[in-house]
GROMACS .gro file of C-alpha atoms in nm:
model
  453
    1MET     CA    1  -1.210  -0.140   1.782
    2HIS     CA    2  -1.247   0.204   1.923
    3LEU     CA    3  -1.078   0.538   1.896
    4THR     CA    4  -0.982   0.687   2.229
    5SER     CA    5  -0.793   0.996   2.335
    6PRO     CA    6  -0.467   0.853   2.476
    7SER     CA    7  -0.390   0.918   2.843
    8ARG     CA    8  -0.105   1.111   3.003
    9ARG     CA    9   0.029   0.777   3.129
   10ASP     CA   10   0.051   0.653   2.768
   11PHE     CA   11   0.247   0.962   2.673
   12ILE     CA   12   0.495   0.922   2.956
   13SER     CA   13   0.546   0.549   2.900
   14GLN     CA   14   0.562   0.550   2.523
   15GLY     CA   15   0.700   0.894   2.450
   16VAL     CA   16   0.525   0.935   2.118
   17ARG     CA   17   0.157   0.923   2.207
   18LEU     CA   18  -0.084   1.212   2.208
   19THR     CA   19  -0.206   1.318   2.553
   20ALA     CA   20  -0.563   1.350   2.664
   21ALA     CA   21  -0.478   1.698   2.787
   22GLY     CA   22  -0.370   1.811   2.441
   23SER     CA   23   0.008   1.818   2.498
   24LEU     CA   24   0.232   1.932   2.215
   25LEU     CA   25   0.321   1.681   1.944
   26ALA     CA   26   0.689   1.766   1.944
   27ALA     CA   27   0.929   1.949   2.171
   28GLY     CA   28   0.976   2.311   2.081
   29MET     CA   29   0.644   2.353   1.901
   30SER     CA   30   0.503   2.700   1.964
   31ALA     CA   31   0.227   2.757   2.216
   32ALA     CA   32   0.007   2.887   1.936
   33ALA     CA   33   0.001   2.536   1.791
   34GLN     CA   34  -0.162   2.385   2.099
   35PRO     CA   35  -0.508   2.237   2.049
   36VAL     CA   36  -0.796   2.474   2.109
   37SER     CA   37  -0.993   2.382   2.419
   38ALA     CA   38  -1.252   2.116   2.343
   39PRO     CA   39  -1.443   1.840   2.520
   40GLN     CA   40  -1.213   1.545   2.593
   41LEU     CA   41  -1.438   1.277   2.452
   42GLN     CA   42  -1.332   0.923   2.533
   43THR     CA   43  -1.496   0.762   2.233
   44PRO     CA   44  -1.435   0.811   1.862
   45PRO     CA   45  -1.687   0.953   1.626
   46PRO     CA   46  -1.943   0.673   1.615
   47ARG     CA   47  -1.996   0.500   1.285
   48VAL     CA   48  -2.230   0.771   1.169
   49ALA     CA   49  -2.246   0.978   0.852
   50HIS     CA   50  -2.196   1.320   1.011
   51TYR     CA   51  -1.939   1.425   1.274
   52GLN     CA   52  -1.649   1.659   1.349
   53LEU     CA   53  -1.280   1.597   1.414
   54LEU     CA   54  -1.145   1.879   1.630
   55ASN     CA   55  -0.788   2.011   1.649
   56VAL     CA   56  -0.660   1.829   1.344
   57ARG     CA   57  -0.317   1.938   1.220
   58LEU     CA   58  -0.297   2.025   0.849
   59GLU     CA   59   0.001   2.132   0.645
   60GLU     CA   60  -0.025   2.490   0.514
   61GLY     CA   61   0.297   2.552   0.326
   62PHE     CA   62   0.675   2.535   0.318
   63GLU     CA   63   0.916   2.767   0.497
   64HIS     CA   64   1.224   2.871   0.303
   65ASP     CA   65   1.580   2.987   0.356
   66GLY     CA   66   1.642   3.150   0.023
   67LYS     CA   67   1.532   2.891  -0.232
   68GLU     CA   68   1.570   2.598   0.004
   69VAL     CA   69   1.272   2.440   0.179
   70ILE     CA   70   1.371   2.406   0.545
   71ALA     CA   71   1.043   2.339   0.728
   72THR     CA   72   0.671   2.276   0.688
   73ARG     CA   73   0.417   2.520   0.826
   74THR     CA   74   0.106   2.370   0.989
   75ALA     CA   75  -0.206   2.487   1.173
   76LEU     CA   76  -0.497   2.333   1.361
   77TYR     CA   77  -0.839   2.286   1.205
   78ASP     CA   78  -1.179   2.143   1.284
   79ILE     CA   79  -1.295   1.914   1.006
   80THR     CA   80  -1.653   1.815   0.939
   81ILE     CA   81  -1.714   1.477   0.780
   82LYS     CA   82  -2.047   1.402   0.615
   83ASP     CA   83  -2.144   1.100   0.404
   84GLY     CA   84  -1.783   0.989   0.374
   85LYS     CA   85  -1.649   1.320   0.244
   86PHE     CA   86  -1.491   1.635   0.381
   87ALA     CA   87  -1.788   1.868   0.427
   88ALA     CA   88  -1.608   2.163   0.589
   89ILE     CA   89  -1.254   2.259   0.690
   90ASP     CA   90  -1.243   2.544   0.943
   91ALA     CA   91  -0.980   2.700   1.168
   92ALA     CA   92  -0.988   2.528   1.506
   93GLY     CA   93  -1.258   2.667   1.732
   94LYS     CA   94  -1.431   2.876   1.466
   95ALA     CA   95  -1.723   2.658   1.350
   96ARG     CA   96  -1.791   2.384   1.601
   97ASN     CA   97  -2.127   2.210   1.597
   98ALA     CA   98  -2.223   2.056   1.931
   99ASN     CA   99  -2.530   1.901   1.771
  100ILE     CA  100  -2.321   1.633   1.597
  101PRO     CA  101  -2.065   1.389   1.744
  102GLN     CA  102  -1.720   1.536   1.799
  103TRP     CA  103  -1.378   1.392   1.874
  104ASN     CA  104  -1.067   1.582   1.975
  105ALA     CA  105  -0.765   1.475   1.767
  106ASN     CA  106  -0.537   1.676   2.003
  107GLY     CA  107  -0.313   1.808   1.728
  108ALA     CA  108  -0.245   1.484   1.541
  109LEU     CA  109  -0.135   1.530   1.180
  110LEU     CA  110  -0.388   1.438   0.913
  111LEU     CA  111  -0.245   1.259   0.610
  112PRO     CA  112  -0.406   1.072   0.317
  113ARG     CA  113  -0.466   0.701   0.370
  114THR     CA  114  -0.206   0.468   0.228
  115ARG     CA  115  -0.247   0.186  -0.027
  116ASP     CA  116  -0.078  -0.155  -0.025
  117MET     CA  117  -0.069  -0.248  -0.391
  118HIS     CA  118   0.121  -0.576  -0.371
  119ILE     CA  119   0.047  -0.814  -0.086
  120HIS     CA  120  -0.042  -1.180  -0.039
  121LEU     CA  121  -0.329  -1.188   0.209
  122ASP     CA  122  -0.411  -1.550   0.136
  123LYS     CA  123  -0.098  -1.723   0.268
  124THR     CA  124   0.079  -1.597   0.577
  125PHE     CA  125   0.222  -1.705   0.910
  126TYR     CA  126   0.095  -1.378   1.059
  127SER     CA  127  -0.120  -1.410   1.373
  128GLY     CA  128  -0.008  -1.770   1.420
  129PRO     CA  129   0.286  -1.911   1.614
  130TRP     CA  130   0.627  -1.769   1.529
  131GLU     CA  131   0.787  -1.952   1.238
  132ALA     CA  132   1.088  -1.823   1.052
  133PRO     CA  133   1.142  -1.918   0.689
  134ARG     CA  134   1.368  -2.215   0.616
  135PRO     CA  135   1.722  -2.128   0.496
  136ARG     CA  136   1.723  -1.994   0.139
  137GLN     CA  137   2.092  -2.037   0.053
  138GLY     CA  138   2.129  -2.282  -0.232
  139LYS     CA  139   1.754  -2.304  -0.290
  140THR     CA  140   1.597  -2.233  -0.626
  141ILE     CA  141   1.252  -2.091  -0.687
  142MET     CA  142   1.140  -2.444  -0.772
  143ASP     CA  143   1.260  -2.557  -0.428
  144MET     CA  144   1.053  -2.280  -0.271
  145ILE     CA  145   0.749  -2.385  -0.472
  146ALA     CA  146   0.795  -2.744  -0.353
  147ARG     CA  147   0.808  -2.615   0.005
  148GLU     CA  148   0.489  -2.419  -0.053
  149GLN     CA  149   0.309  -2.723  -0.188
  150VAL     CA  150   0.356  -2.877   0.158
  151LEU     CA  151   0.265  -2.560   0.348
  152ILE     CA  152  -0.053  -2.458   0.168
  153PRO     CA  153  -0.267  -2.749   0.298
  154GLN     CA  154  -0.144  -2.667   0.649
  155LEU     CA  155  -0.237  -2.300   0.614
  156LEU     CA  156  -0.574  -2.340   0.443
  157PRO     CA  157  -0.779  -2.417   0.759
  158THR     CA  158  -0.679  -2.080   0.910
  159SER     CA  159  -0.621  -1.877   0.594
  160GLN     CA  160  -0.941  -1.672   0.626
  161ALA     CA  161  -0.871  -1.579   0.990
  162ARG     CA  162  -0.510  -1.492   0.910
  163ALA     CA  163  -0.615  -1.277   0.614
  164GLU     CA  164  -0.851  -1.087   0.842
  165ALA     CA  165  -0.571  -1.040   1.096
  166LEU     CA  166  -0.352  -0.897   0.820
  167ILE     CA  167  -0.628  -0.655   0.722
  168GLY     CA  168  -0.633  -0.540   1.084
  169LEU     CA  169  -0.256  -0.488   1.073
  170LEU     CA  170  -0.280  -0.285   0.753
  171HIS     CA  171  -0.556  -0.069   0.902
  172SER     CA  172  -0.330  -0.003   1.202
  173LYS     CA  173  -0.062   0.126   0.964
  174GLY     CA  174  -0.296   0.367   0.781
  175THR     CA  175  -0.379   0.148   0.481
  176THR     CA  176  -0.742   0.131   0.370
  177GLU     CA  177  -0.715  -0.035   0.030
  178ALA     CA  178  -0.499  -0.297  -0.135
  179ARG     CA  179  -0.430  -0.529  -0.424
  180SER     CA  180  -0.380  -0.887  -0.310
  181HIS     CA  181  -0.236  -1.173  -0.508
  182CYS     CA  182  -0.407  -1.503  -0.435
  183ASN     CA  183  -0.270  -1.849  -0.509
  184ILE     CA  184  -0.435  -2.049  -0.783
  185ASP     CA  185  -0.256  -2.382  -0.775
  186PRO     CA  186  -0.323  -2.758  -0.788
  187VAL     CA  187  -0.271  -2.788  -0.412
  188SER     CA  188  -0.539  -2.539  -0.303
  189GLY     CA  189  -0.747  -2.527  -0.619
  190LEU     CA  190  -0.983  -2.234  -0.564
  191LYS     CA  191  -0.994  -2.273  -0.185
  192SER     CA  192  -0.744  -1.993  -0.117
  193LEU     CA  193  -0.952  -1.762  -0.333
  194GLU     CA  194  -1.275  -1.866  -0.164
  195HIS     CA  195  -1.126  -1.800   0.180
  196LEU     CA  196  -0.986  -1.463   0.075
  197LYS     CA  197  -1.321  -1.353  -0.065
  198LEU     CA  198  -1.490  -1.451   0.263
  199ALA     CA  199  -1.232  -1.249   0.457
  200LEU     CA  200  -1.286  -0.943   0.239
  201ALA     CA  201  -1.664  -0.977   0.265
  202ASN     CA  202  -1.625  -0.939   0.642
  203HIS     CA  203  -1.435  -0.612   0.588
  204PRO     CA  204  -1.631  -0.401   0.339
  205GLU     CA  205  -1.431  -0.095   0.450
  206PHE     CA  206  -1.118  -0.253   0.302
  207PRO     CA  207  -1.160  -0.246  -0.078
  208CYS     CA  208  -0.915  -0.490  -0.229
  209GLU     CA  209  -0.847  -0.593  -0.587
  210ILE     CA  210  -0.756  -0.958  -0.634
  211VAL     CA  211  -0.496  -1.103  -0.869
  212ALA     CA  212  -0.530  -1.472  -0.958
  213PHE     CA  213  -0.171  -1.579  -0.905
  214PRO     CA  214  -0.035  -1.907  -1.049
  215GLN     CA  215   0.242  -1.930  -0.788
  216HIS     CA  216   0.349  -2.276  -0.906
  217GLY     CA  217   0.367  -2.171  -1.271
  218LEU     CA  218   0.082  -2.114  -1.517
  219LEU     CA  219   0.211  -2.382  -1.753
  220HIS     CA  220   0.418  -2.580  -1.505
  221SER     CA  221   0.120  -2.649  -1.276
  222LYS     CA  222  -0.135  -2.666  -1.559
  223VAL     CA  223  -0.383  -2.424  -1.400
  224ASP     CA  224  -0.518  -2.247  -1.708
  225GLY     CA  225  -0.864  -2.391  -1.635
  226LEU     CA  226  -0.853  -2.288  -1.268
  227MET     CA  227  -0.740  -1.939  -1.366
  228ARG     CA  228  -1.041  -1.908  -1.593
  229GLU     CA  229  -1.270  -2.023  -1.314
  230ALA     CA  230  -1.117  -1.755  -1.093
  231MET     CA  231  -1.205  -1.494  -1.353
  232GLN     CA  232  -1.565  -1.615  -1.342
  233MET     CA  233  -1.559  -1.559  -0.964
  234GLY     CA  234  -1.496  -1.188  -1.020
  235VAL     CA  235  -1.118  -1.165  -0.989
  236GLN     CA  236  -0.994  -0.839  -1.139
  237TYR     CA  237  -0.643  -0.936  -1.257
  238VAL     CA  238  -0.468  -1.227  -1.426
  239GLY     CA  239  -0.135  -1.302  -1.265
  240GLY     CA  240   0.180  -1.469  -1.390
  241LEU     CA  241   0.523  -1.573  -1.268
  242ASP     CA  242   0.874  -1.588  -1.414
  243PRO     CA  243   0.785  -1.737  -1.753
  244THR     CA  244   1.137  -1.866  -1.823
  245ASN     CA  245   1.261  -1.978  -1.481
  246VAL     CA  246   0.934  -2.142  -1.374
  247ASP     CA  247   0.740  -2.226  -1.688
  248GLY     CA  248   1.045  -2.282  -1.906
  249ALA     CA  249   0.878  -2.121  -2.208
  250MET     CA  250   0.867  -1.742  -2.200
  251GLN     CA  251   0.648  -1.675  -2.501
  252ALA     CA  252   0.404  -1.959  -2.440
  253SER     CA  253   0.363  -1.862  -2.074
  254LEU     CA  254   0.305  -1.493  -2.145
  255ASP     CA  255   0.074  -1.571  -2.436
  256ALA     CA  256  -0.139  -1.793  -2.211
  257MET     CA  257  -0.156  -1.522  -1.943
  258PHE     CA  258  -0.251  -1.249  -2.187
  259GLN     CA  259  -0.508  -1.470  -2.358
  260ILE     CA  260  -0.698  -1.518  -2.033
  261ALA     CA  261  -0.695  -1.141  -1.979
  262LEU     CA  262  -0.825  -1.079  -2.331
  263ASP     CA  263  -1.092  -1.348  -2.308
  264PHE     CA  264  -1.231  -1.203  -1.983
  265ASN     CA  265  -1.147  -0.835  -2.040
  266ARG     CA  266  -0.930  -0.819  -1.728
  267GLY     CA  267  -0.605  -0.656  -1.630
  268VAL     CA  268  -0.269  -0.829  -1.583
  269ASP     CA  269  -0.031  -0.814  -1.286
  270ILE     CA  270   0.271  -1.040  -1.331
  271HIS     CA  271   0.550  -1.128  -1.086
  272LEU     CA  272   0.879  -1.100  -1.273
  273HIS     CA  273   1.185  -1.166  -1.057
  274GLU     CA  274   1.421  -1.275  -1.337
  275THR     CA  275   1.732  -1.060  -1.367
  276ALA     CA  276   1.905  -1.256  -1.643
  277PRO     CA  277   1.860  -1.147  -2.006
  278SER     CA  278   1.543  -1.357  -1.999
  279GLY     CA  279   1.386  -1.099  -1.767
  280VAL     CA  280   1.463  -0.815  -2.006
  281ALA     CA  281   1.329  -1.023  -2.295
  282ALA     CA  282   1.007  -1.092  -2.104
  283ILE     CA  283   0.944  -0.722  -2.042
  284GLN     CA  284   1.008  -0.642  -2.407
  285TYR     CA  285   0.773  -0.922  -2.513
  286MET     CA  286   0.503  -0.778  -2.289
  287VAL     CA  287   0.549  -0.432  -2.439
  288ASP     CA  288   0.523  -0.578  -2.790
  289THR     CA  289   0.217  -0.787  -2.701
  290ILE     CA  290   0.030  -0.490  -2.558
  291ALA     CA  291   0.111  -0.289  -2.871
  292LYS     CA  292  -0.049  -0.565  -3.081
  293ASN     CA  293  -0.353  -0.587  -2.852
  294PRO     CA  294  -0.482  -0.235  -2.772
  295ALA     CA  295  -0.740  -0.379  -2.528
  296LEU     CA  296  -0.447  -0.444  -2.292
  297LYS     CA  297  -0.312  -0.089  -2.302
  298GLY     CA  298  -0.312   0.072  -1.957
  299LYS     CA  299  -0.413  -0.256  -1.792
  300VAL     CA  300  -0.077  -0.430  -1.730
  301THR     CA  301   0.125  -0.407  -1.409
  302LEU     CA  302   0.481  -0.532  -1.383
  303SER     CA  303   0.540  -0.647  -1.026
  304HIS     CA  304   0.902  -0.641  -0.909
  305GLY     CA  305   1.055  -0.622  -1.258
  306PHE     CA  306   1.408  -0.658  -1.121
  307ALA     CA  307   1.545  -0.689  -1.475
  308LEU     CA  308   1.496  -0.314  -1.512
  309GLY     CA  309   1.768  -0.271  -1.251
  310THR     CA  310   2.016  -0.446  -1.481
  311LEU     CA  311   1.969  -0.192  -1.760
  312GLU     CA  312   2.131   0.147  -1.799
  313GLY     CA  313   2.180   0.420  -2.053
  314LYS     CA  314   2.008   0.390  -2.389
  315ALA     CA  315   1.882   0.037  -2.323
  316LEU     CA  316   1.700   0.152  -2.010
  317ASP     CA  317   1.564   0.463  -2.179
  318GLN     CA  318   1.424   0.261  -2.468
  319MET     CA  319   1.260   0.005  -2.239
  320ILE     CA  320   1.103   0.275  -2.024
  321ALA     CA  321   0.978   0.458  -2.335
  322GLY     CA  322   0.811   0.139  -2.457
  323MET     CA  323   0.648   0.073  -2.121
  324ALA     CA  324   0.525   0.431  -2.102
  325GLU     CA  325   0.381   0.413  -2.453
  326GLN     CA  326   0.175   0.109  -2.351
  327GLN     CA  327   0.077   0.273  -2.020
  328MET     CA  328   0.220  -0.006  -1.811
  329SER     CA  329   0.246   0.040  -1.434
  330VAL     CA  330   0.503  -0.098  -1.190
  331ALA     CA  331   0.449  -0.240  -0.841
  332SER     CA  332   0.773  -0.238  -0.642
  333THR     CA  333   0.853  -0.327  -0.284
  334ILE     CA  334   1.143  -0.078  -0.312
  335PRO     CA  335   1.410  -0.341  -0.257
  336ILE     CA  336   1.749  -0.267  -0.106
  337GLY     CA  337   2.020  -0.492  -0.244
  338LYS     CA  338   2.266  -0.530  -0.527
  339LEU     CA  339   2.022  -0.386  -0.781
  340THR     CA  340   1.853  -0.050  -0.745
  341MET     CA  341   1.526  -0.015  -0.930
  342PRO     CA  342   1.505   0.293  -1.158
  343LEU     CA  343   1.181   0.412  -1.000
  344PRO     CA  344   1.237   0.789  -1.044
  345GLN     CA  345   1.317   0.737  -1.411
  346LEU     CA  346   0.998   0.534  -1.457
  347GLN     CA  347   0.794   0.805  -1.289
  348ALA     CA  348   0.960   1.081  -1.491
  349ALA     CA  349   0.839   0.901  -1.804
  350GLY     CA  350   0.481   0.902  -1.676
  351ILE     CA  351   0.472   0.540  -1.558
  352THR     CA  352   0.265   0.485  -1.245
  353VAL     CA  353   0.479   0.330  -0.971
  354MET     CA  354   0.306   0.168  -0.674
  355THR     CA  355   0.443  -0.001  -0.366
  356GLY     CA  356   0.333  -0.280  -0.137
  357THR     CA  357   0.424  -0.508   0.149
  358ASP     CA  358   0.452  -0.832  -0.053
  359SER     CA  359   0.470  -1.066   0.247
  360VAL     CA  360   0.447  -0.969   0.612
  361ILE     CA  361   0.576  -1.307   0.727
  362ASP     CA  362   0.559  -1.633   0.537
  363HIS     CA  363   0.799  -1.895   0.404
  364TRP     CA  364   0.952  -1.637   0.170
  365SER     CA  365   1.031  -1.352   0.413
  366PRO     CA  366   0.979  -1.256   0.779
  367PHE     CA  367   1.052  -0.883   0.747
  368GLY     CA  368   0.726  -0.719   0.639
  369THR     CA  369   0.570  -0.463   0.875
  370GLY     CA  370   0.265  -0.370   0.670
  371SER     CA  371   0.364  -0.002   0.686
  372MET     CA  372   0.353   0.202   0.368
  373LEU     CA  373   0.516   0.488   0.558
  374GLU     CA  374   0.811   0.253   0.588
  375LYS     CA  375   0.809   0.214   0.208
  376ALA     CA  376   0.809   0.593   0.169
  377ASN     CA  377   1.103   0.603   0.408
  378LEU     CA  378   1.291   0.348   0.195
  379TYR     CA  379   1.209   0.548  -0.117
  380ALA     CA  380   1.352   0.863   0.043
  381GLN     CA  381   1.667   0.681   0.153
  382LEU     CA  382   1.733   0.517  -0.183
  383TYR     CA  383   1.663   0.818  -0.400
  384ARG     CA  384   1.833   1.089  -0.192
  385GLY     CA  385   1.533   1.253  -0.036
  386SER     CA  386   1.666   1.323   0.313
  387ASP     CA  387   1.577   1.695   0.322
  388GLU     CA  388   1.239   1.842   0.421
  389PHE     CA  389   1.117   1.874   0.063
  390GLY     CA  390   1.237   1.531  -0.049
  391LEU     CA  391   1.090   1.358   0.253
  392SER     CA  392   0.753   1.524   0.203
  393ARG     CA  393   0.753   1.425  -0.165
  394ALA     CA  394   0.840   1.062  -0.085
  395LEU     CA  395   0.499   1.022   0.079
  396HIS     CA  396   0.347   0.996  -0.271
  397ILE     CA  397   0.467   0.637  -0.318
  398ALA     CA  398   0.255   0.530  -0.018
  399THR     CA  399  -0.062   0.726  -0.095
  400GLY     CA  400  -0.103   0.669  -0.467
  401GLY     CA  401   0.023   1.017  -0.552
  402ILE     CA  402  -0.186   1.217  -0.305
  403LEU     CA  403   0.019   1.479  -0.118
  404PRO     CA  404  -0.105   1.746   0.126
  405LEU     CA  405   0.111   2.015  -0.038
  406SER     CA  406   0.195   2.074  -0.402
  407ASN     CA  407   0.557   2.111  -0.509
  408GLN     CA  408   0.501   2.486  -0.479
  409GLY     CA  409   0.388   2.450  -0.119
  410GLU     CA  410   0.016   2.511  -0.174
  411ARG     CA  411  -0.229   2.296   0.020
  412GLN     CA  412  -0.406   2.062  -0.221
  413TRP     CA  413  -0.538   1.801   0.022
  414PRO     CA  414  -0.779   1.778   0.186
  415GLU     CA  415  -1.037   1.980   0.001
  416VAL     CA  416  -1.409   1.997   0.061
  417ARG     CA  417  -1.588   1.711  -0.118
  418ASP     CA  418  -1.275   1.494  -0.126
  419ASP     CA  419  -1.321   1.137  -0.007
  420ALA     CA  420  -1.239   1.129   0.367
  421SER     CA  421  -1.005   0.829   0.360
  422MET     CA  422  -0.726   0.940   0.588
  423MET     CA  423  -0.501   0.867   0.883
  424LEU     CA  424  -0.401   1.059   1.193
  425VAL     CA  425  -0.029   1.037   1.261
  426ASP     CA  426   0.176   1.135   1.565
  427ALA     CA  427   0.403   1.370   1.374
  428SER     CA  428   0.444   1.742   1.314
  429CYS     CA  429   0.449   1.717   0.933
  430SER     CA  430   0.465   1.461   0.652
  431ALA     CA  431   0.846   1.490   0.630
  432GLU     CA  432   0.875   1.379   0.992
  433ALA     CA  433   0.615   1.105   0.940
  434VAL     CA  434   0.823   0.961   0.655
  435ALA     CA  435   1.165   1.003   0.816
  436ARG     CA  436   1.063   0.863   1.155
  437ILE     CA  437   0.792   0.621   1.032
  438SER     CA  438   0.567   0.788   1.287
  439PRO     CA  439   0.292   0.594   1.466
  440VAL     CA  440  -0.054   0.596   1.309
  441THR     CA  441  -0.309   0.682   1.580
  442ALA     CA  442  -0.629   0.647   1.376
  443THR     CA  443  -0.735   0.533   1.030
  444PHE     CA  444  -1.055   0.617   0.842
  445HIS     CA  445  -1.202   0.473   0.523
  446SER     CA  446  -1.444   0.715   0.357
  447GLY     CA  447  -1.497   0.882   0.691
  448THR     CA  448  -1.558   0.560   0.885
  449PRO     CA  449  -1.308   0.489   1.164
  450VAL     CA  450  -1.148   0.148   1.114
  451PHE     CA  451  -0.862   0.170   1.363
  452SER     CA  452  -0.729   0.372   1.654
  453ILE     CA  453  -0.496   0.336   1.948
   0.00000   0.00000   0.00000
């Protein structure tokens, strides 16, 4: 892995790359926005604690036509990174220090790193031979589980290598941290978890929470004991899955899940795909259980939660109010289909909404790209954010709420002493990056470069 200043040939052939000569990022950009002359270094900042990024584009504010936001104002800066944090942010060319390593970003836009808060790193076809999922029509979730019971032994020998390949993909898309669900099932036992932990140990610059996930049913596959062993191995979250459709006993399944969390003082992150009334009942039961067990408050994530998309009016308001009271969070892949998730309503109530890839390619789906900018793009499309302001705000779903500009157009990121986890993007502003899903040209975790073109 190394960061390099892309060549003129790359720019001509690919159309969207930065040029080594500091060409403009977009047609029509003013001459004043061109990078200030700087050494054209062909290597990235080495993996050192102190260096400078030159000619970095930062957002400075919004431009208005009356009350409407119509554009984003940017300028070029030189940024000093020290010990993983932003140490100085200066106008380009004003405070360069030739005594420390420097790299010319050539006008690339600096944005916060992204987070993938729902992915399965442990089981994937990614980096192996092409294999599309088998036809899903007419198949139940139990059929899919039966298919997985055959696949898991086939995937286990390469699961660590494939997890590491997925981490590389996520880095290339600007993501530097994640939450991964990991199968705990009778077929793999704890092997999937062991392999995932080895993969993560090889990538310390990719902090990742792990959810012990009983993919074949907590009760159905009788893995309560294995789940408890997973907790002893340091797993942060107890997972669960469709307590009615898979386990056939909603209350017993949820009680068993919550009991493990209480016994080990861990959080909960449950897959809930059910859209029938049983899905609504399961969410309400979770709200009620948290209320009876204050140790769970603020520690429960509802993944998918498609049943929320079946509610409207007072019923939806009451459910959201209960979830907010218990400080539940929601992890959504921002699905496009018959049901639209009420994500803005959840957020308006103070519920944290996260997004994630789910699967890049496996026996469930072949469509994942690993890009959280793509998820921000979907958010903007679904929730009518096609204007400059709406597009810029949609970035929040990908970054965990961090935005370069406040709603009032004041720069709030980066600031000196902030953690320097960031990405350089070939775009003129965050609105363009979201709308066009612009290429990520470099990714940094706490100041350390982990990817570049």
